[in-house]
Each structure stands twice: as C-alpha cells, then as structure tokens.
Coordinates of C-alpha atoms and ligand atoms in Angstrom, one line a residue:
Chain L
M1 CA 22.2 6.4 -50.6
P2 CA 19.8 3.6 -49.6
A3 CA 16.2 4.4 -48.6
L4 CA 16.7 2.5 -45.4
R5 CA 19.7 1.2 -43.6
L6 CA 19.6 -0.8 -40.4
A7 CA 22.8 -1.6 -38.6
N8 CA 22.9 -4.0 -35.7
L9 CA 19.4 -3.2 -34.7
S10 CA 18.3 -4.8 -31.4
K11 CA 15.2 -4.7 -29.3
T12 CA 14.6 -6.3 -25.9
Y13 CA 11.1 -5.5 -24.6
R14 CA 10.6 -4.8 -21.0
N15 CA 9.2 -8.2 -20.4
G16 CA 12.5 -9.6 -21.5
V17 CA 11.5 -10.8 -25.0
Q18 CA 14.4 -10.3 -27.4
A19 CA 12.4 -9.4 -30.5
L20 CA 15.4 -8.3 -32.6
K21 CA 18.9 -9.7 -32.1
G22 CA 21.1 -7.4 -34.2
I23 CA 19.7 -6.9 -37.7
D24 CA 21.6 -5.5 -40.6
L25 CA 19.5 -4.5 -43.7
E26 CA 19.7 -2.2 -46.6
V27 CA 16.8 -1.3 -48.9
A28 CA 17.8 0.6 -52.1
E29 CA 16.0 3.6 -53.3
G30 CA 13.2 2.7 -55.7
D31 CA 13.1 -1.0 -54.6
F32 CA 10.0 -3.0 -53.9
F33 CA 11.2 -5.0 -50.9
A34 CA 9.6 -7.9 -49.1
L35 CA 10.1 -8.5 -45.4
L36 CA 8.9 -12.0 -44.6
G37 CA 8.9 -14.2 -41.6
P38 CA 6.7 -16.3 -39.4
N39 CA 4.5 -14.9 -36.6
G40 CA 6.5 -13.3 -33.9
A41 CA 9.6 -13.1 -36.0
G42 CA 10.1 -9.4 -35.3
K43 CA 8.8 -7.7 -38.5
T44 CA 6.4 -5.3 -36.8
T45 CA 9.0 -4.5 -34.1
A46 CA 11.6 -3.6 -36.8
I47 CA 9.0 -1.4 -38.5
G48 CA 8.0 0.1 -35.2
I49 CA 11.6 1.2 -34.5
V50 CA 12.0 2.7 -38.0
T51 CA 8.7 4.7 -37.6
S52 CA 9.4 5.9 -34.0
L53 CA 6.6 3.8 -32.4
V54 CA 9.0 1.5 -30.6
N55 CA 12.3 2.5 -28.8
K56 CA 15.3 0.6 -29.9
T57 CA 17.6 -1.1 -27.5
A58 CA 20.8 -0.8 -29.7
G59 CA 21.9 -0.2 -33.2
S60 CA 21.1 2.5 -35.8
V61 CA 18.5 3.4 -38.4
Q62 CA 19.0 5.7 -41.3
V63 CA 16.2 6.8 -43.6
F64 CA 17.6 8.3 -46.8
G65 CA 20.7 9.1 -44.9
H66 CA 18.9 10.7 -41.9
D67 CA 19.8 9.0 -38.7
I68 CA 16.8 8.8 -36.4
D69 CA 19.0 9.6 -33.4
R70 CA 20.2 12.9 -34.9
E71 CA 17.7 14.0 -37.6
L72 CA 14.5 12.3 -36.4
E73 CA 12.1 14.8 -37.9
L74 CA 13.8 14.7 -41.4
A75 CA 13.7 10.9 -41.2
K76 CA 10.1 10.8 -40.2
A77 CA 9.1 13.2 -43.0
C78 CA 10.3 10.6 -45.6
I79 CA 8.2 7.7 -44.3
G80 CA 4.6 6.7 -44.7
L81 CA 3.3 3.8 -42.6
V82 CA 0.4 1.4 -43.0
P83 CA 0.4 -0.4 -39.7
Q84 CA -0.6 -4.0 -39.1
E85 CA -3.4 -3.0 -36.7
I86 CA -6.1 -0.4 -37.2
N87 CA -5.0 2.8 -35.5
F88 CA -7.2 5.6 -36.6
N89 CA -9.9 7.1 -34.4
Q90 CA -12.9 5.0 -35.1
F91 CA -15.3 7.8 -34.3
E92 CA -13.7 10.3 -36.7
N93 CA -15.0 10.6 -40.3
V94 CA -13.0 9.2 -43.1
E95 CA -11.9 12.4 -44.8
D96 CA -10.9 14.1 -41.5
I97 CA -8.6 11.2 -40.7
V98 CA -6.6 11.8 -43.9
V99 CA -6.8 15.6 -43.8
N100 CA -5.6 15.7 -40.1
Q101 CA -2.7 13.4 -40.9
A102 CA -1.6 15.8 -43.6
G103 CA -1.8 18.5 -41.0
Y104 CA 0.6 16.7 -38.7
Y105 CA 3.0 16.7 -41.6
G106 CA 2.7 20.4 -42.0
I107 CA 0.6 20.5 -45.1
P108 CA -1.8 23.5 -45.2
R109 CA -5.5 22.6 -44.9
A110 CA -6.5 23.5 -48.5
E111 CA -3.7 21.4 -50.0
A112 CA -4.5 18.6 -47.5
K113 CA -8.1 18.5 -48.6
R114 CA -7.0 18.3 -52.3
R115 CA -4.7 15.5 -51.6
A116 CA -7.1 13.6 -49.4
A117 CA -9.6 13.8 -52.3
K118 CA -7.0 12.4 -54.6
Y119 CA -6.0 9.5 -52.5
L120 CA -9.4 8.6 -51.3
K121 CA -10.5 8.5 -54.9
E122 CA -7.6 6.3 -55.9
L123 CA -8.4 3.9 -53.2
H124 CA -12.1 3.9 -53.9
L125 CA -13.2 5.4 -50.7
W126 CA -14.4 8.8 -51.9
E127 CA -18.1 7.9 -51.5
K128 CA -17.4 7.0 -47.9
R129 CA -15.6 10.2 -47.0
D130 CA -18.4 11.7 -44.8
G131 CA -19.0 8.4 -42.9
I132 CA -17.6 7.5 -39.5
S133 CA -14.6 5.3 -40.0
R134 CA -15.9 2.6 -37.7
N135 CA -18.6 1.8 -40.3
L136 CA -16.1 0.8 -43.0
S137 CA -15.5 -2.8 -43.8
G138 CA -12.2 -4.4 -42.9
G139 CA -10.8 -4.1 -46.4
M140 CA -11.9 -0.5 -46.6
K141 CA -10.2 0.3 -43.3
R142 CA -6.9 -1.1 -44.7
R143 CA -7.3 1.1 -47.8
L144 CA -8.1 4.1 -45.6
M145 CA -4.8 3.5 -43.9
I146 CA -3.0 3.4 -47.2
A147 CA -4.6 6.7 -48.3
R148 CA -3.6 8.2 -44.9
A149 CA 0.0 7.0 -45.3
L150 CA 0.3 8.5 -48.8
V151 CA -1.1 12.0 -48.1
H152 CA 2.3 13.5 -47.4
E153 CA 3.7 11.8 -50.4
P154 CA 6.5 9.9 -48.6
R155 CA 9.6 8.6 -50.5
L156 CA 9.4 5.3 -48.5
L157 CA 6.1 3.5 -47.9
I158 CA 6.1 0.7 -45.3
L159 CA 3.2 -1.6 -45.4
D160 CA 2.8 -4.1 -42.5
E161 CA 0.5 -6.9 -43.8
P162 CA -1.8 -4.5 -45.8
T163 CA -3.6 -7.4 -47.5
A164 CA -4.4 -9.5 -44.4
G165 CA -8.1 -10.4 -44.5
V166 CA -8.7 -8.6 -47.8
D167 CA -10.6 -10.5 -50.6
I168 CA -8.8 -11.5 -53.7
E169 CA -10.3 -8.8 -56.0
I170 CA -9.4 -6.0 -53.6
R171 CA -6.0 -7.5 -53.1
R172 CA -5.4 -7.5 -56.8
S173 CA -6.4 -3.9 -57.0
M174 CA -4.1 -3.0 -54.1
W175 CA -1.2 -4.8 -55.9
R176 CA -1.8 -2.8 -59.0
F177 CA -1.9 0.4 -57.0
M178 CA 1.4 -0.5 -55.1
R179 CA 3.1 -1.3 -58.4
K180 CA 2.0 2.0 -59.8
I181 CA 3.3 4.1 -57.0
N182 CA 6.5 2.1 -57.0
L183 CA 7.0 2.8 -60.7
E184 CA 6.4 6.4 -60.0
G185 CA 9.4 6.3 -57.6
T186 CA 8.2 5.4 -54.1
T187 CA 10.3 2.8 -52.4
I188 CA 8.1 0.2 -50.8
I189 CA 8.7 -2.3 -48.0
L190 CA 6.0 -4.9 -47.6
T191 CA 5.4 -7.6 -45.0
T192 CA 3.1 -10.4 -45.9
H193 CA 2.3 -14.0 -45.1
Y194 CA 1.5 -14.7 -48.8
L195 CA 4.6 -15.7 -50.8
E196 CA 2.6 -15.3 -54.0
E197 CA 2.2 -11.6 -53.1
A198 CA 5.8 -11.1 -52.4
E199 CA 6.7 -13.1 -55.5
N200 CA 4.4 -11.0 -57.7
L201 CA 5.5 -7.6 -56.4
C202 CA 9.0 -7.6 -54.9
R203 CA 12.4 -7.6 -56.4
N204 CA 14.3 -8.2 -53.2
I205 CA 13.5 -10.0 -50.0
A206 CA 14.7 -10.5 -46.5
I207 CA 13.5 -13.3 -44.3
I208 CA 13.5 -12.8 -40.6
D209 CA 13.1 -15.5 -38.0
G210 CA 13.5 -15.3 -34.2
G211 CA 14.8 -11.7 -34.5
R212 CA 17.5 -12.6 -37.0
I213 CA 17.8 -12.1 -40.7
I214 CA 18.2 -15.6 -42.1
E215 CA 18.1 -14.7 -45.8
N216 CA 18.5 -11.4 -47.8
D217 CA 18.8 -11.7 -51.5
R218 CA 17.1 -11.1 -54.8
M219 CA 13.7 -12.7 -55.0
S220 CA 14.6 -14.9 -57.9
N221 CA 17.6 -16.3 -56.0
V222 CA 15.6 -17.1 -53.0
L223 CA 12.8 -18.8 -54.9
R224 CA 15.4 -21.1 -56.5
K225 CA 16.0 -22.6 -53.1
L226 CA 12.4 -23.9 -53.1
T227 CA 13.5 -27.1 -54.6
V228 CA 11.1 -29.7 -53.3
E229 CA 7.3 -29.6 -53.3
T230 CA 5.0 -32.1 -51.7
F231 CA 1.8 -33.1 -53.5
V232 CA -1.2 -35.0 -52.3
L233 CA -3.0 -37.3 -54.8
N234 CA -6.4 -38.7 -54.4
L235 CA -6.9 -42.1 -56.2
R236 CA -10.0 -43.9 -57.4
E237 CA -8.5 -47.2 -56.2
R238 CA -8.0 -48.3 -52.6
L239 CA -4.6 -49.5 -51.5
S240 CA -3.1 -51.2 -48.6
A241 CA 0.6 -50.3 -49.4
P242 CA 2.1 -47.4 -51.3
P243 CA 3.0 -48.1 -54.9
R244 CA 6.7 -48.2 -55.7
I245 CA 7.7 -45.7 -58.4
D246 CA 11.3 -45.3 -59.3
G247 CA 12.9 -42.0 -58.2
Y248 CA 10.0 -40.8 -56.1
D249 CA 9.3 -41.2 -52.4
V250 CA 5.6 -42.1 -52.2
R251 CA 3.8 -42.4 -48.9
L252 CA 0.3 -43.7 -48.2
V253 CA -1.7 -41.2 -46.1
D254 CA -4.9 -43.2 -46.1
E255 CA -6.2 -46.0 -48.3
S256 CA -6.9 -43.8 -51.2
S257 CA -4.5 -40.8 -50.9
L258 CA -0.8 -40.6 -51.5
E259 CA 1.8 -38.0 -50.6
V260 CA 4.8 -37.5 -52.9
D261 CA 7.9 -35.3 -52.7
V262 CA 8.8 -33.9 -56.1
S263 CA 12.1 -32.1 -56.6
R264 CA 12.4 -29.2 -59.0
E265 CA 14.7 -31.0 -61.5
R266 CA 12.5 -34.0 -61.8
S267 CA 9.3 -33.8 -63.9
I268 CA 6.0 -34.8 -62.6
N269 CA 5.1 -36.7 -65.8
R270 CA 7.1 -39.8 -64.8
L271 CA 5.2 -40.0 -61.6
F272 CA 1.9 -40.1 -63.5
A273 CA 3.4 -42.6 -66.0
G274 CA 4.4 -44.8 -63.1
L275 CA 0.9 -44.6 -61.6
S276 CA -0.7 -45.4 -65.0
E277 CA 1.5 -48.5 -65.4
Q278 CA 0.1 -49.8 -62.2
N279 CA -3.5 -49.0 -63.3
L280 CA -4.0 -46.4 -60.7
H281 CA -6.2 -43.4 -61.5
V282 CA -5.6 -39.9 -60.0
L283 CA -8.9 -38.1 -59.3
S284 CA -7.4 -34.9 -58.0
M285 CA -4.1 -33.4 -56.8
R286 CA -3.1 -30.5 -54.6
N287 CA 0.1 -28.9 -53.4
K288 CA 0.3 -29.8 -49.8
T289 CA 2.4 -27.2 -48.1
N290 CA 2.1 -23.5 -48.0
R291 CA 5.1 -22.6 -50.1
L292 CA 6.1 -19.9 -47.7
E293 CA 6.2 -22.2 -44.8
E294 CA 8.2 -24.6 -46.8
L295 CA 10.6 -21.9 -47.6
F296 CA 11.0 -20.9 -43.9
M297 CA 11.5 -24.5 -42.9
R298 CA 14.2 -25.1 -45.5
L299 CA 16.0 -21.9 -44.6
V300 CA 15.9 -22.6 -40.9
E301 CA 17.1 -26.2 -41.5
A302 CA 19.8 -25.0 -43.9
K303 CA 21.2 -22.4 -41.4
G304 CA 20.8 -24.7 -38.5
A305 CA 18.7 -23.7 -35.6
P306 CA 19.9 -20.3 -34.3
P307 CA 21.5 -20.4 -30.8
P308 CA 18.9 -19.5 -28.1
Chain B
M1 CA 17.6 29.6 -42.6
N2 CA 14.8 29.0 -45.1
R3 CA 14.7 25.4 -44.1
S4 CA 14.1 26.4 -40.5
R5 CA 11.4 28.9 -41.4
G6 CA 9.7 26.3 -43.4
R7 CA 10.0 23.9 -40.4
I8 CA 8.4 26.5 -38.1
R9 CA 5.5 27.0 -40.5
E10 CA 5.0 23.2 -40.7
N11 CA 5.0 22.9 -36.9
L12 CA 2.4 25.6 -36.6
I13 CA 0.2 23.9 -39.2
G14 CA 0.5 20.7 -37.1
L15 CA -0.3 22.5 -33.9
Y16 CA -3.3 24.2 -35.5
T17 CA -4.5 20.8 -36.7
I18 CA -4.5 19.4 -33.2
V19 CA -6.1 22.5 -31.7
Y20 CA -8.8 22.5 -34.3
K21 CA -9.5 18.9 -33.8
E22 CA -9.7 19.3 -30.0
V23 CA -12.0 22.3 -30.1
V24 CA -14.3 20.5 -32.5
R25 CA -14.4 17.6 -30.2
V26 CA -15.4 19.8 -27.2
L27 CA -18.2 21.4 -29.2
R28 CA -19.4 18.1 -30.8
I29 CA -19.9 16.4 -27.5
W30 CA -21.1 19.5 -25.7
I31 CA -23.6 17.4 -23.7
Q32 CA -20.7 15.7 -22.0
T33 CA -18.3 18.7 -22.0
I34 CA -20.4 21.8 -21.3
V35 CA -23.8 20.9 -19.9
P36 CA -22.7 18.9 -16.8
P37 CA -20.6 21.8 -15.3
A38 CA -23.4 24.2 -16.1
I39 CA -25.9 22.1 -14.1
T40 CA -23.6 21.4 -11.2
M41 CA -22.7 25.1 -10.8
T42 CA -26.4 26.2 -11.1
L43 CA -27.0 23.9 -8.1
Y44 CA -24.1 25.4 -6.2
F45 CA -25.4 28.9 -6.8
I46 CA -28.9 28.0 -5.7
I47 CA -28.0 26.0 -2.6
F48 CA -24.9 27.7 -1.3
G49 CA -25.4 31.1 -2.7
N50 CA -29.1 31.6 -2.4
L51 CA -30.3 29.3 0.4
I52 CA -27.4 29.0 2.7
G53 CA -25.7 32.2 1.7
Q54 CA -28.5 34.4 3.0
R55 CA -27.9 33.1 6.5
I56 CA -24.1 33.5 6.3
G57 CA -24.2 37.2 5.5
S58 CA -21.1 38.9 4.2
M59 CA -17.6 37.6 3.7
D60 CA -14.6 39.9 3.1
G61 CA -17.2 42.7 2.6
F62 CA -19.2 41.0 -0.1
D63 CA -22.4 39.1 0.1
Y64 CA -21.8 35.4 0.1
M65 CA -23.1 34.8 -3.4
Q66 CA -20.7 37.3 -4.8
F67 CA -17.8 35.9 -2.8
I68 CA -18.2 32.3 -4.0
A69 CA -18.9 33.2 -7.6
P70 CA -15.3 33.6 -8.6
G71 CA -14.3 30.5 -6.7
L72 CA -17.0 28.4 -8.5
I73 CA -16.0 29.8 -11.9
M74 CA -12.4 28.8 -11.1
M75 CA -13.4 25.4 -9.9
S76 CA -15.1 24.7 -13.2
I77 CA -12.2 25.9 -15.2
I78 CA -9.8 23.7 -13.2
S79 CA -11.8 20.5 -13.5
N80 CA -12.8 21.0 -17.1
S81 CA -9.4 21.8 -18.5
Y82 CA -7.9 18.9 -16.6
G83 CA -10.7 16.6 -17.6
N84 CA -10.6 17.5 -21.3
V85 CA -6.9 16.8 -21.8
V86 CA -6.9 13.6 -19.7
S87 CA -9.8 12.1 -21.5
S88 CA -8.8 13.2 -25.0
F89 CA -5.2 12.2 -24.7
F90 CA -5.9 8.9 -22.9
G91 CA -8.5 8.2 -25.6
A92 CA -5.9 8.7 -28.3
K93 CA -3.5 6.4 -26.4
F94 CA -6.2 3.8 -25.9
G95 CA -7.5 3.9 -29.4
K96 CA -3.9 4.0 -30.7
H97 CA -4.6 7.0 -32.9
I98 CA -1.9 8.8 -31.0
E99 CA 0.4 6.9 -33.4
E100 CA -0.8 9.2 -36.1
M101 CA 1.0 12.0 -34.4
L102 CA 4.0 9.9 -33.2
V103 CA 5.0 8.8 -36.7
S104 CA 4.7 12.4 -38.0
P105 CA 7.6 14.9 -37.8
L106 CA 5.5 17.0 -35.4
P107 CA 7.8 17.8 -32.4
N108 CA 6.6 16.6 -29.0
S109 CA 6.3 20.1 -27.7
M110 CA 3.7 20.8 -30.4
I111 CA 1.7 17.7 -29.4
I112 CA 1.7 18.9 -25.8
L113 CA 0.8 22.5 -26.7
G114 CA -2.0 21.3 -29.0
H115 CA -3.7 19.3 -26.3
V116 CA -3.1 22.0 -23.7
A117 CA -4.8 24.5 -26.0
G118 CA -7.8 22.2 -26.3
G119 CA -8.0 22.0 -22.5
V120 CA -7.7 25.8 -22.2
A121 CA -10.4 26.2 -24.8
R122 CA -12.8 23.9 -22.8
G123 CA -11.8 25.8 -19.6
F124 CA -12.7 29.1 -21.2
I125 CA -16.0 28.0 -22.7
V126 CA -17.1 26.4 -19.4
G127 CA -15.8 29.4 -17.5
L128 CA -17.9 31.7 -19.7
V129 CA -21.0 29.6 -19.3
V130 CA -20.6 29.5 -15.5
T131 CA -20.0 33.2 -15.4
A132 CA -23.3 33.7 -17.4
I133 CA -25.1 31.6 -14.8
A134 CA -23.5 33.5 -11.9
L135 CA -24.8 36.7 -13.5
L136 CA -28.3 35.4 -13.2
F137 CA -27.8 35.3 -9.4
T138 CA -25.6 38.3 -8.6
D139 CA -23.8 41.2 -10.1
L140 CA -20.1 40.8 -10.9
D141 CA -18.0 43.8 -11.9
V142 CA -14.5 42.8 -13.0
E143 CA -12.1 45.0 -11.1
H144 CA -8.9 44.0 -12.8
P145 CA -9.6 42.5 -16.3
L146 CA -6.0 41.7 -17.1
V147 CA -5.4 39.9 -13.9
T148 CA -8.6 38.0 -14.3
L149 CA -7.8 36.9 -17.9
S150 CA -4.2 36.0 -17.2
V151 CA -5.0 34.0 -14.1
V152 CA -7.7 32.1 -16.0
L153 CA -5.3 31.4 -18.9
L154 CA -2.4 30.3 -16.7
T155 CA -4.5 28.2 -14.4
A156 CA -6.2 26.4 -17.3
V157 CA -2.7 25.8 -18.7
V158 CA -1.5 24.3 -15.4
F159 CA -4.4 21.9 -15.2
S160 CA -4.3 21.0 -18.8
L161 CA -0.7 20.0 -18.4
G162 CA -1.7 18.1 -15.3
G163 CA -4.3 16.2 -17.3
F164 CA -1.7 15.5 -20.0
I165 CA 0.7 14.0 -17.5
N166 CA -2.1 11.9 -15.9
A167 CA -3.0 10.6 -19.4
M168 CA 0.6 9.6 -20.1
F169 CA 0.8 7.5 -17.0
A170 CA -2.7 6.1 -17.2
R171 CA -3.1 2.5 -18.3
K172 CA -6.8 2.0 -17.9
F173 CA -9.9 4.2 -17.7
D174 CA -9.9 4.0 -13.9
D175 CA -6.5 5.8 -13.8
V176 CA -8.1 8.8 -15.4
T177 CA -10.4 9.5 -12.4
I178 CA -8.1 8.8 -9.5
V179 CA -6.3 12.1 -9.5
P180 CA -9.4 14.3 -10.0
T181 CA -11.3 12.4 -7.2
F182 CA -8.5 12.1 -4.6
I183 CA -6.4 15.1 -5.2
L184 CA -8.0 17.8 -7.3
T185 CA -11.5 17.9 -5.8
P186 CA -10.3 18.0 -2.1
L187 CA -7.6 20.6 -2.9
T188 CA -10.2 22.8 -4.7
Y189 CA -12.7 22.6 -1.9
L190 CA -10.0 23.5 0.6
G191 CA -8.6 26.1 -1.7
G192 CA -10.8 28.9 -0.5
V193 CA -13.6 28.5 -3.0
F194 CA -16.3 28.7 -0.3
Y195 CA -14.6 30.7 2.5
S196 CA -11.9 33.2 3.2
I197 CA -9.0 31.5 5.0
S198 CA -9.0 34.4 7.4
L199 CA -11.9 32.5 9.1
L200 CA -9.6 29.7 9.9
P201 CA -7.3 29.3 13.0
E202 CA -3.8 30.4 12.3
F203 CA -2.4 26.9 12.1
W204 CA -4.9 25.9 9.4
Q205 CA -4.3 29.2 7.5
D206 CA -0.6 28.1 7.3
V207 CA -1.6 24.6 6.1
S208 CA -3.9 26.1 3.5
K209 CA -1.1 28.2 2.1
A210 CA 0.7 25.0 1.1
N211 CA -2.2 24.4 -1.3
P212 CA -1.4 25.8 -4.8
I213 CA -5.1 26.0 -5.8
L214 CA -5.6 28.6 -3.0
Y215 CA -3.4 31.0 -4.9
M216 CA -5.2 30.5 -8.1
V217 CA -8.7 31.0 -6.6
N218 CA -7.6 34.1 -4.7
A219 CA -5.7 35.7 -7.6
F220 CA -8.8 35.2 -9.7
R221 CA -11.0 36.6 -6.9
Y222 CA -8.7 39.6 -6.7
G223 CA -9.2 40.1 -10.5
V224 CA -12.9 40.0 -10.2
L225 CA -13.7 41.5 -6.7
G226 CA -10.4 43.2 -5.8
V227 CA -9.9 41.1 -2.6
S228 CA -7.5 38.3 -1.9
D229 CA -6.2 36.2 1.0
V230 CA -2.8 36.0 -0.6
N231 CA -0.2 38.2 -2.1
L232 CA -0.7 38.6 -5.9
G233 CA 3.0 38.4 -6.8
T234 CA 3.4 35.2 -4.8
A235 CA 0.3 33.8 -6.6
Y236 CA 1.7 34.6 -10.1
A237 CA 5.1 33.2 -9.2
I238 CA 3.5 29.9 -8.0
I239 CA 1.2 29.6 -11.0
V240 CA 4.0 30.4 -13.6
G241 CA 6.3 28.1 -11.7
F242 CA 3.8 25.2 -12.1
V243 CA 3.4 26.0 -15.8
I244 CA 7.1 25.7 -16.4
L245 CA 7.6 22.6 -14.2
L246 CA 4.7 20.7 -15.6
F247 CA 5.5 21.6 -19.2
A248 CA 9.1 20.4 -18.7
F249 CA 7.9 17.2 -17.1
S250 CA 5.4 16.5 -19.9
L251 CA 8.2 17.1 -22.5
F252 CA 10.5 14.7 -20.6
L253 CA 7.8 12.0 -20.5
M254 CA 7.0 12.5 -24.3
N255 CA 10.7 12.3 -25.2
R256 CA 11.1 9.2 -23.2
G257 CA 7.9 7.8 -24.6
V258 CA 6.6 6.9 -21.1
G259 CA 3.3 5.0 -21.5
I260 CA 3.3 5.5 -25.3
R261 CA 6.3 3.7 -26.7
D262 CA 7.5 0.2 -25.7
Ligands
ATP401 N1 4.8 -4.5 -26.9 C1 5.4 -5.7 -26.7 N2 5.8 -6.0 -25.4 C2 6.4 -7.2 -25.3 N3 6.7 -8.1 -26.3 C3 6.3 -7.8 -27.5 C4 5.7 -6.5 -27.8 N4 5.4 -6.5 -29.1 C5 5.9 -7.6 -29.6 N5 6.5 -8.4 -28.7 C6 7.1 -9.7 -28.9 O1 8.2 -9.5 -29.8 C7 8.3 -10.6 -30.7 C8 8.2 -10.1 -32.1 O2 6.9 -9.5 -32.4 P1 6.5 -8.8 -33.7 O3 5.2 -8.2 -33.5 O4 7.6 -7.9 -34.1 O5 6.4 -10.0 -34.7 P2 5.9 -10.0 -36.2 O6 7.1 -10.6 -37.0 O7 5.4 -8.7 -36.7 O8 4.8 -11.1 -36.2 P3 3.4 -11.2 -37.0 O9 3.6 -11.9 -38.3 O10 2.6 -12.1 -36.1 O11 2.8 -9.9 -37.1 C9 7.1 -11.5 -30.3 O12 7.7 -12.5 -29.5 C10 6.2 -10.7 -29.6 O13 5.5 -11.4 -28.6
MG402 MG1 3.6 -8.1 -37.2

C-alpha cells in the first residue's frame, strides 16, 4: 500500500486559476520523495489538498489507503505537515504551540509535554521553549514547525520548502535530521528549490509544471537527463572574437569572458587544452545555470509546451 | 468498538485543548476581556440605576435599580460571549493558526464546541463580575436558580455560536464589529433591558416580541426576580431553537470550509 496516492487530482481556484490539471502520483511507504517545480507550479496546492487545507475540484487522494473523502480523520492522523508559510500563533509560546498541536491529535497532556520536550530538544529549540514564538529567528521558526509536525509521530511527513531562507549550517543539520527520521521509517515528501538538496536526500522525484506532472522517476534517472552544462570562463587576455575550439560551442560574452556549453560525455580537459594552445589563460570559471532551472527547461522542451 | 471509544477519547482531549487555550487567553488579556465591561456596567448602574432610577420609581413592583440589574448582567453576557469567539476565531483565521486545527483529525464539531466553550466561559466570568458590581448597588435574591443558570448558559451558547459564524464570514477586522454595532446592540437595548414592554403601546409590544433577545432578558429576569414580560416556555423554545439552528449552520459552514478553505 503506498503512503500517498493521487489520482487525477485537479484544482481550479475561485478566481479561475487552474492550479492542478489532473495529477497522478504514487509515493511508496518509506520513500524520501522530492516534489520539484518552478514557482506557481502547483506544489503547495497539491500539498494543501492532501492535508485538508484546500478543497479539491476533482480526483482522489489516499493516505496509507485511507481515502480523504471517506476516512478523512484516519487519513489526517497519518500526516504531519510543515507548511511553506509560518502559520503558528506568533503570540503563543514555543512549547505551548507544540503541546497544543499534540492535543488536537488526541494526545493526553502529560504525554504531549514529554514529546514536545523530545522534539524541541532534537531541533535545538529547547532553550527557547518559554519564549514568545514571534521572537524566534526565521530558521528557528521553520524548525519549530518541524517539531510541531512530528509531535504526533506521523507516518508521512510533508515538508513544503522547509529550508527556504535557512543558513547552510542549519540546513545541513536539518538534512541529517530528515535522513534520520526517514531511516527510522517515516515516509517523507519534500519540496525545495535546491536541486542539491533533493539530490542529496531523495530517492524518487516528481517534477510538476503548470499543474501537470512532467517527470516522475528515480532521482538517478532524472539526473542523467542533465546532459549539458554551461560554464562561464574569465580570461586574462582580451579578445575581439571567440576562439575556435573543435567540438565546443564557444561564445564571447564580453571582451574577457566566454560562455561554453559542455555535454556530459565530453571532458572539460580538451577545452582547456584548446585554450592553452591559443595562449589564453583562464583566471576563474563558474557554472552558469542553476542546475534545477536547467533541468526544468530541458524537461519542458523535451515534452513540448503543454497545451494551454 | 474499541477504536470508536479511543476516537471519542481523542476528540475529548482535542476539545479540552481548545477550551483550555481559550480560557487562558481570556484570563491572560483580562484588561481587554474583563475590565471594560466592568467599567461600562458600573457607569450604567450609577447613571441609570442611581441617578435617573430614583426619579423613575418602581417598575413591575421592583425599584428601578433592581429591575435593570438582570438586564445589564444579560447584556454583558451577550456581548462578551459573542465578542470572545468572534475575535478569537477570526484571529486564528487571520494569523493562519486555524490551520493547526484543520490539518488535525479533530472533527469540526469539536472545533466549534471548543470555541463556544471559550465564549461561554468569558460570558460567565463577566456575568459574575457584573453581578458582584450590581450587589454593591442593590440586593438581588435569585428566585429560581436553575432557570437563571440555564438561561445564562443557553444564551451564552447562542451568542458564542453567533460570534463563530460572524468570524467565518469575516474577511477583515472591520467585519468583526459590524454585527455587534448594527444588530446586537440595538436589539439588546430594545430587548427590555431598561424597561418592561408593558409600558409600550400594544403595537410596539408586538414588534418587540419579534426580538429574540427580549425572551432571553426576560427569562433571566424571571430567574432572578420572578417577573417576566413573556411566557417562560416560549422563551426556552426560542433560545433552544437558536442553539440548534446556529450550531447546525456553523457545522455546515465548517464542513464546506466557507472562509477558511479555498
Ligand atoms: N488561494 C489561492 N487563490 C487563487 N489562486 C491561488 C491560490 N493559491 C495559489 N493560487 C495559484 O495557483 C497556482 C499554483 O500555486 P502554488 O502555491 O500551488 O504553487 P507552488 O508550486 O507551491 O509555487 P512556489 O514554489 O512559489 O511555492 C499559482 O498560479 C497561484 O497563483
Ligand atoms: Mg509553494
């Protein structure tokens, strides 16, 4: 039985925006699943429907076999949500937020306090427990929402951009934490705008664009499609025309920088050899595109633009 | 069987969580929740009861202060139970923390009941404070304690539900004050708080009887003083009718997600 199954899920908002145009998706139990897509693709909408924050227009949702139309409360009990936007009471204190959330899930107060302590400690918020939540930093607020989502020990944890605006050190510690609870058996669905993050953590991936799933495969298979990368080189010399190097498309951006497309199969060494032969010296080099954007672009091109 | 008993227990824990949170909120911000009605009602007692009342003489066989005391107590219960739920639930909607409840398996009926209980608690606390103030000005013997208590409870439930529905429809803070200003306050003033409708011409007596608040004020006055302008059975039927109607409507709105789910 999959942890999550979406069938033909559609959503048209009242303003006429068609946020989801019939999505089919399956996430296996125990998986660490990435849901990627550009801004406005429909990720948060899909998550909202699964967690009862948004009404669906058509289609069906099953959480561990519980259909949200027939067994809503059982389905809800399986899910923990870390939403994209802050949604706790900013005037409530940190511990109360977690304890009350446990209460809504029917966990008796003494047990709720024990668990709140456990998860606040794991997310390094224990010292802040008596403070008003508004006074937490942005990264702490995200971690508070993670603690809150875990307090009823859900089988499926859904995180909607949990690492947005979080510094690299905290992000790494969040990654370790997510990996740990995934190993302990929690199925995780993660949305993110950092491909590195998804690459590091997730085994399977779906890419959504314009309300449609345009890719759904193992992570390794999808990454293989990232065949071309574009590099920007800064040269010591000044040029008026791009150098010609066999097998590479080299473009002149300005008099001392070049842009080169390099495909996966081809090594980068021959590019440098070619430059050296012409007595050109590379001072620095960077990867031009955000790899995730690159991936989106290639996928959208490959599938052809979806009909409007 | 076991499963459903476990479910009931979980629901009760969820309900308790909301009630506890709501009551703590009322007590924490007591300067906003309890002090203002105490001040307003003290002024009413001084001005209407003491200063003007002495010139009015007796009404329905009681001195004027005694006559208006139950009405003023009821008036504070009505506006405070309503105000508590509308501001707390609208606040939860506005601050989005209502989502904490919506994602949980807590049934909508429990979410409604929890907030209503918070409103009733505020109504009771303020009602007791105003009663204590009234006792500084006049003697009040409660003639029918059960009637008094049940009418207070049911009335507080009616207006808590009203506040809940108001909050569901409200989109901005202004929407929270429209109903109290334009509907509740006029109906309360015309609901026999300050006078017996027997003073009115027959036509206006009949018009007054279309005002549900009249029945609540009079049923409560009957509980305290033993006199009423209306039939007690009719009053109970109307109040209980409103409880059922408004609860059903709240549940309908929650299930549809009106104002809380796109
Ligand atoms: N409450 C709403 N009312 C109307 N339209 C909405 C609402 N919420 C989202 N939309 C629209 O639905 C589409 C999908 O939005 P959604 O928030 O699901 O995207 P997303 O993939 O989560 O994007 P992001 O990466 O920016 O978070 C967008 O066009 C958005 O404008
Ligand atoms: Mg989003």
